PDB file of C-alpha atoms in Angstrom:
ATOM      1  CA  MET A   1      24.074 -46.786 -30.775  1.00 96.00           C
ATOM      2  CA  ILE A   2      26.144 -43.920 -32.098  1.00 97.00           C
ATOM      3  CA  TYR A   3      28.386 -41.729 -29.964  1.00 98.00           C
ATOM      4  CA  LYS A   4      28.685 -38.116 -31.062  1.00 97.00           C
ATOM      5  CA  PHE A   5      31.846 -36.420 -29.892  1.00 98.00           C
ATOM      6  CA  ARG A   6      33.129 -32.871 -30.029  1.00 98.00           C
ATOM      7  CA  ALA A   7      36.946 -32.744 -30.203  1.00 98.00           C
ATOM      8  CA  ILE A   8      38.134 -29.252 -29.246  1.00 97.00           C
ATOM      9  CA  LEU A   9      41.708 -28.078 -29.764  1.00 96.00           C
ATOM     10  CA  ASP A  10      42.993 -26.744 -26.440  1.00 93.00           C
ATOM     11  CA  ALA A  11      43.730 -23.234 -27.764  1.00 92.00           C
ATOM     12  CA  GLU A  12      42.455 -19.669 -27.496  1.00 90.00           C
ATOM     13  CA  GLU A  13      40.781 -19.771 -30.916  1.00 91.00           C
ATOM     14  CA  ASP A  14      37.754 -22.027 -31.371  1.00 94.00           C
ATOM     15  CA  VAL A  15      38.818 -25.042 -33.425  1.00 97.00           C
ATOM     16  CA  PHE A  16      36.708 -28.166 -33.106  1.00 97.00           C
ATOM     17  CA  ARG A  17      35.285 -31.114 -35.006  1.00 98.00           C
ATOM     18  CA  ASP A  18      32.106 -33.081 -34.339  1.00 98.00           C
ATOM     19  CA  ILE A  19      32.497 -36.795 -34.991  1.00 98.00           C
ATOM     20  CA  ALA A  20      29.943 -39.643 -34.976  1.00 98.00           C
ATOM     21  CA  ILE A  21      31.242 -43.147 -34.298  1.00 98.00           C
ATOM     22  CA  ARG A  22      29.745 -46.495 -33.252  1.00 97.00           C
ATOM     23  CA  GLU A  23      29.723 -47.142 -29.505  1.00 97.00           C
ATOM     24  CA  GLU A  24      31.429 -50.518 -29.959  1.00 97.00           C
ATOM     25  CA  ASP A  25      34.349 -48.978 -31.881  1.00 98.00           C
ATOM     26  CA  THR A  26      37.620 -48.623 -29.993  1.00 98.00           C
ATOM     27  CA  LEU A  27      39.642 -45.655 -28.796  1.00 98.00           C
ATOM     28  CA  GLU A  28      41.992 -46.474 -31.675  1.00 98.00           C
ATOM     29  CA  ASP A  29      39.087 -45.938 -34.088  1.00 98.00           C
ATOM     30  CA  LEU A  30      38.332 -42.611 -32.385  1.00 98.00           C
ATOM     31  CA  HIS A  31      42.037 -41.692 -32.635  1.00 98.00           C
ATOM     32  CA  ASN A  32      41.925 -42.362 -36.393  1.00 98.00           C
ATOM     33  CA  ALA A  33      38.726 -40.338 -36.758  1.00 98.00           C
ATOM     34  CA  ILE A  34      40.276 -37.368 -34.939  1.00 98.00           C
ATOM     35  CA  VAL A  35      43.476 -37.582 -37.005  1.00 98.00           C
ATOM     36  CA  ASN A  36      41.419 -37.562 -40.215  1.00 97.00           C
ATOM     37  CA  ALA A  37      39.039 -34.827 -39.045  1.00 98.00           C
ATOM     38  CA  PHE A  38      41.895 -32.435 -38.252  1.00 97.00           C
ATOM     39  CA  GLY A  39      44.010 -33.357 -41.273  1.00 96.00           C
ATOM     40  CA  PHE A  40      47.024 -34.828 -39.491  1.00 96.00           C
ATOM     41  CA  ASP A  41      49.176 -37.341 -41.370  1.00 95.00           C
ATOM     42  CA  GLY A  42      48.766 -39.969 -38.636  1.00 93.00           C
ATOM     43  CA  MET A  43      52.512 -40.633 -38.396  1.00 95.00           C
ATOM     44  CA  GLU A  44      52.915 -39.417 -34.805  1.00 96.00           C
ATOM     45  CA  VAL A  45      52.345 -41.207 -31.520  1.00 96.00           C
ATOM     46  CA  ALA A  46      49.246 -40.323 -29.531  1.00 97.00           C
ATOM     47  CA  SER A  47      47.521 -41.160 -26.264  1.00 97.00           C
ATOM     48  CA  PHE A  48      44.176 -40.704 -24.606  1.00 98.00           C
ATOM     49  CA  TYR A  49      43.948 -39.754 -20.952  1.00 98.00           C
ATOM     50  CA  THR A  50      41.018 -40.332 -18.684  1.00 97.00           C
ATOM     51  CA  CYS A  51      40.036 -37.247 -16.744  1.00 97.00           C
ATOM     52  CA  ASP A  52      37.566 -35.954 -14.225  1.00 96.00           C
ATOM     53  CA  ASP A  53      34.699 -33.529 -14.858  1.00 94.00           C
ATOM     54  CA  THR A  54      37.050 -30.527 -14.737  1.00 95.00           C
ATOM     55  CA  TRP A  55      39.518 -32.000 -17.281  1.00 96.00           C
ATOM     56  CA  ASN A  56      42.175 -32.975 -14.728  1.00 96.00           C
ATOM     57  CA  GLN A  57      44.298 -35.620 -16.437  1.00 95.00           C
ATOM     58  CA  GLU A  58      44.345 -39.104 -14.920  1.00 96.00           C
ATOM     59  CA  ASP A  59      45.364 -42.442 -16.521  1.00 96.00           C
ATOM     60  CA  GLU A  60      47.123 -42.731 -19.885  1.00 96.00           C
ATOM     61  CA  ILE A  61      45.812 -45.038 -22.603  1.00 96.00           C
ATOM     62  CA  PRO A  62      48.635 -45.212 -25.154  1.00 96.00           C
ATOM     63  CA  MET A  63      48.666 -46.193 -28.800  1.00 95.00           C
ATOM     64  CA  PHE A  64      51.301 -48.859 -28.239  1.00 93.00           C
ATOM     65  CA  ASP A  65      52.224 -51.160 -25.380  1.00 90.00           C
ATOM     66  CA  THR A  66      55.262 -49.525 -23.795  1.00 84.00           C
ATOM     67  CA  GLY A  67      55.325 -51.674 -20.673  1.00 81.00           C
ATOM     68  CA  ASP A  68      58.201 -53.849 -19.548  1.00 83.00           C
ATOM     69  CA  THR A  69      56.207 -57.038 -20.173  1.00 86.00           C
ATOM     70  CA  PRO A  70      54.575 -57.332 -23.622  1.00 85.00           C
ATOM     71  CA  GLY A  71      50.800 -57.481 -23.381  1.00 82.00           C
ATOM     72  CA  GLU A  72      50.756 -56.180 -19.820  1.00 85.00           C
ATOM     73  CA  GLN A  73      49.682 -52.644 -20.726  1.00 89.00           C
ATOM     74  CA  LYS A  74      46.308 -52.040 -22.344  1.00 93.00           C
ATOM     75  CA  THR A  75      46.297 -49.839 -25.437  1.00 96.00           C
ATOM     76  CA  MET A  76      43.712 -47.838 -27.395  1.00 97.00           C
ATOM     77  CA  SER A  77      42.692 -50.912 -29.362  1.00 96.00           C
ATOM     78  CA  ASP A  78      41.775 -52.722 -26.115  1.00 96.00           C
ATOM     79  CA  TYR A  79      39.079 -50.232 -25.084  1.00 97.00           C
ATOM     80  CA  GLN A  80      35.657 -50.117 -26.670  1.00 98.00           C
ATOM     81  CA  LEU A  81      34.183 -46.634 -26.431  1.00 98.00           C
ATOM     82  CA  ASN A  82      31.117 -47.825 -24.508  1.00 97.00           C
ATOM     83  CA  HIS A  83      33.354 -49.465 -21.885  1.00 96.00           C
ATOM     84  CA  ILE A  84      35.178 -46.260 -21.031  1.00 95.00           C
ATOM     85  CA  LEU A  85      32.715 -43.476 -21.879  1.00 96.00           C
ATOM     86  CA  ASP A  86      28.998 -43.208 -21.213  1.00 93.00           C
ATOM     87  CA  ALA A  87      26.333 -40.734 -20.105  1.00 92.00           C
ATOM     88  CA  ASP A  88      28.054 -40.346 -16.717  1.00 94.00           C
ATOM     89  CA  GLN A  89      31.696 -40.282 -17.897  1.00 95.00           C
ATOM     90  CA  THR A  90      31.722 -38.041 -20.979  1.00 97.00           C
ATOM     91  CA  LYS A  91      35.202 -36.508 -21.061  1.00 98.00           C
ATOM     92  CA  ILE A  92      38.578 -37.731 -22.254  1.00 98.00           C
ATOM     93  CA  ILE A  93      41.778 -35.926 -23.257  1.00 98.00           C
ATOM     94  CA  TYR A  94      43.585 -36.732 -26.505  1.00 98.00           C
ATOM     95  CA  VAL A  95      47.221 -35.791 -27.182  1.00 97.00           C
ATOM     96  CA  TYR A  96      48.672 -36.181 -30.671  1.00 97.00           C
ATOM     97  CA  ASP A  97      52.400 -35.842 -31.391  1.00 96.00           C
ATOM     98  CA  PHE A  98      54.348 -35.713 -28.134  1.00 94.00           C
ATOM     99  CA  ILE A  99      56.913 -33.323 -29.620  1.00 94.00           C
ATOM    100  CA  ASN A 100      54.345 -30.646 -30.502  1.00 95.00           C
ATOM    101  CA  MET A 101      51.679 -31.687 -27.969  1.00 96.00           C
ATOM    102  CA  TRP A 102      48.492 -31.134 -29.958  1.00 97.00           C
ATOM    103  CA  THR A 103      45.992 -31.437 -27.096  1.00 97.00           C
ATOM    104  CA  PHE A 104      42.269 -31.966 -27.570  1.00 97.00           C
ATOM    105  CA  LEU A 105      39.426 -31.998 -25.086  1.00 97.00           C
ATOM    106  CA  VAL A 106      37.068 -34.704 -26.346  1.00 98.00           C
ATOM    107  CA  GLU A 107      33.564 -34.809 -24.970  1.00 98.00           C
ATOM    108  CA  LEU A 108      30.710 -37.209 -25.610  1.00 97.00           C
ATOM    109  CA  ALA A 109      27.879 -34.840 -26.563  1.00 96.00           C
ATOM    110  CA  ALA A 110      25.126 -37.307 -27.480  1.00 96.00           C
ATOM    111  CA  ILE A 111      24.229 -40.982 -27.712  1.00 96.00           C
ATOM    112  CA  GLU A 112      21.766 -41.602 -30.525  1.00 96.00           C
ATOM    113  CA  GLU A 113      20.379 -44.291 -32.791  1.00 95.00           C
ATOM    114  CA  SER A 114      22.358 -44.921 -35.966  1.00 93.00           C
ATOM    115  CA  GLU A 115      20.933 -43.542 -39.184  1.00 90.00           C
ATOM    116  CA  ALA A 116      20.172 -46.002 -41.978  1.00 91.00           C
ATOM    117  CA  GLY A 117      22.657 -45.827 -44.821  1.00 92.00           C
ATOM    118  CA  GLU A 118      25.167 -43.747 -42.842  1.00 93.00           C
ATOM    119  CA  THR A 119      28.782 -44.909 -42.559  1.00 95.00           C
ATOM    120  CA  TYR A 120      30.723 -44.416 -39.363  1.00 96.00           C
ATOM    121  CA  PRO A 121      32.919 -42.849 -38.222  1.00 97.00           C
ATOM    122  CA  ALA A 122      31.647 -39.660 -39.823  1.00 97.00           C
ATOM    123  CA  LEU A 123      32.736 -36.041 -39.605  1.00 97.00           C
ATOM    124  CA  LEU A 124      29.531 -34.148 -38.798  1.00 97.00           C
ATOM    125  CA  PHE A 125      30.758 -30.581 -38.408  1.00 97.00           C
ATOM    126  CA  SER A 126      34.004 -28.672 -38.695  1.00 97.00           C
ATOM    127  CA  HIS A 127      34.701 -25.260 -37.158  1.00 97.00           C
ATOM    128  CA  GLY A 128      37.917 -23.255 -37.310  1.00 95.00           C
ATOM    129  CA  GLU A 129      41.248 -23.824 -38.984  1.00 94.00           C
ATOM    130  CA  LEU A 130      44.019 -25.819 -37.362  1.00 94.00           C
ATOM    131  CA  PRO A 131      46.944 -23.436 -36.712  1.00 93.00           C
ATOM    132  CA  ALA A 132      50.316 -24.108 -38.343  1.00 90.00           C
ATOM    133  CA  ASN A 133      51.823 -24.961 -34.945  1.00 93.00           C
ATOM    134  CA  ALA A 134      50.405 -26.520 -31.811  1.00 92.00           C
ATOM    135  CA  PRO A 135      49.376 -23.980 -29.175  1.00 91.00           C
ATOM    136  CA  ASP A 136      51.941 -23.412 -26.423  1.00 85.00           C
ATOM    137  CA  LYS A 137      51.216 -25.088 -23.137  1.00 71.00           C
ATOM    138  CA  GLU A 138      51.885 -23.654 -19.722  1.00 65.00           C
ATOM    139  CA  PHE A 139      52.543 -26.500 -17.346  1.00 55.00           C
ATOM    140  CA  GLU A 140      51.803 -25.781 -13.735  1.00 60.00           C
ATOM    141  CA  ALA A 141      52.662 -27.795 -10.689  1.00 56.00           C
ATOM    142  CA  GLU A 142      50.187 -28.598  -7.990  1.00 60.00           C
ATOM    143  CA  ASN A 143      51.458 -28.163  -4.438  1.00 59.00           C
ATOM    144  CA  ASP A 144      54.890 -27.002  -5.617  1.00 56.00           C
ATOM    145  CA  ASP A 145      55.676 -30.445  -7.114  1.00 56.00           C
ATOM    146  CA  PHE A 146      58.354 -28.980  -9.387  1.00 52.00           C
ATOM    147  CA  TYR A 147      60.416 -27.525  -6.574  1.00 54.00           C
ATOM    148  CA  SER A 148      63.120 -29.464  -4.823  1.00 51.00           C
ATOM    149  CA  GLU A 149      62.870 -29.834  -1.093  1.00 53.00           C
ATOM    150  CA  PHE A 150      66.562 -28.908  -1.030  1.00 50.00           C
ATOM    151  CA  GLU A 151      66.298 -25.845  -3.278  1.00 55.00           C
ATOM    152  CA  ASP A 152      66.526 -23.302  -0.459  1.00 55.00           C
ATOM    153  CA  ASP A 153      69.363 -25.166   1.240  1.00 54.00           C
ATOM    154  CA  LEU A 154      71.976 -24.212  -1.372  1.00 53.00           C
ATOM    155  CA  ASP A 155      73.862 -20.991  -1.405  1.00 57.00           C
ATOM    156  CA  ASP A 156      76.810 -19.709  -3.422  1.00 55.00           C
ATOM    157  CA  ASP A 157      79.349 -21.025  -0.895  1.00 57.00           C
ATOM    158  CA  ASP A 158      78.181 -24.595  -1.602  1.00 54.00           C
ATOM    159  CA  LEU A 159      79.460 -24.278  -5.154  1.00 55.00           C
ATOM    160  CA  ASP A 160      82.924 -22.916  -4.352  1.00 56.00           C
ATOM    161  CA  GLY A 161      85.639 -24.553  -6.389  1.00 54.00           C
ATOM    162  CA  PHE A 162      83.416 -25.585  -9.291  1.00 53.00           C
ATOM    163  CA  GLY A 163      84.143 -22.928 -11.846  1.00 55.00           C
ATOM    164  CA  ASP A 164      87.812 -22.638 -11.484  1.00 54.00           C
ATOM    165  CA  ASP A 165      89.892 -25.691 -12.686  1.00 55.00           C
ATOM    166  CA  SER A 166      90.483 -26.850  -9.096  1.00 54.00           C
ATOM    167  CA  PHE A 167      89.868 -30.546  -9.624  1.00 52.00           C
ATOM    168  CA  GLU A 168      93.221 -31.601  -8.165  1.00 59.00           C
ATOM    169  CA  ASP A 169      91.490 -32.568  -4.951  1.00 60.00           C
ATOM    170  CA  TYR A 170      89.451 -35.171  -6.819  1.00 58.00           C
ATOM    171  CA  GLY A 171      92.342 -36.986  -8.508  1.00 59.00           C
ATOM    172  CA  PHE A 172      91.485 -35.747 -12.014  1.00 55.00           C
ATOM    173  CA  GLU A 173      94.117 -34.590 -14.433  1.00 60.00           C
ATOM    174  CA  GLU A 174      93.308 -31.570 -16.545  1.00 60.00           C
ATOM    175  CA  ASN A 175      94.160 -33.292 -19.833  1.00 62.00           C
ATOM    176  CA  TRP A 176      93.154 -36.847 -19.048  1.00 56.00           C
ATOM    177  CA  ASN A 177      92.640 -38.049 -22.605  1.00 52.00           C
TER     178      ASN A 177
END
């Protein structure tokens, strides 16, 4: 069977690519197909992320094993597409280049019979031009996760003595080196 995906750049402008790939190919094969479809050089690190039906990010599936024990962490090459995506679980998030954070919403649009004489993976359709720079992301915290529980406990008096060379009380010399 052939999986047909739509990879959509997470941006205001519509930029997407439709890709056909064999169901037994791996996430690494899908990664390579996306890189080629969007014209990236393929020199940056990437990851897939499982997600729920509303695109909430869940588990990371990295390109490389970054765990403490070699072989402990599964990577893209360990997952066949048909073992992670199917008619019930159709969505996955793809992030390319962790400096620029090119983020794509990848959705399984169809599962069809392969066509005789066709080679896979195949770029089926291309819409929109990739912008020169990755779209900016606004990261939001759920339940105030980014705020310290101690944030409101500090006031200006707590910082007295820290801006004025008064380190004598701590045993430091001004010109210690």
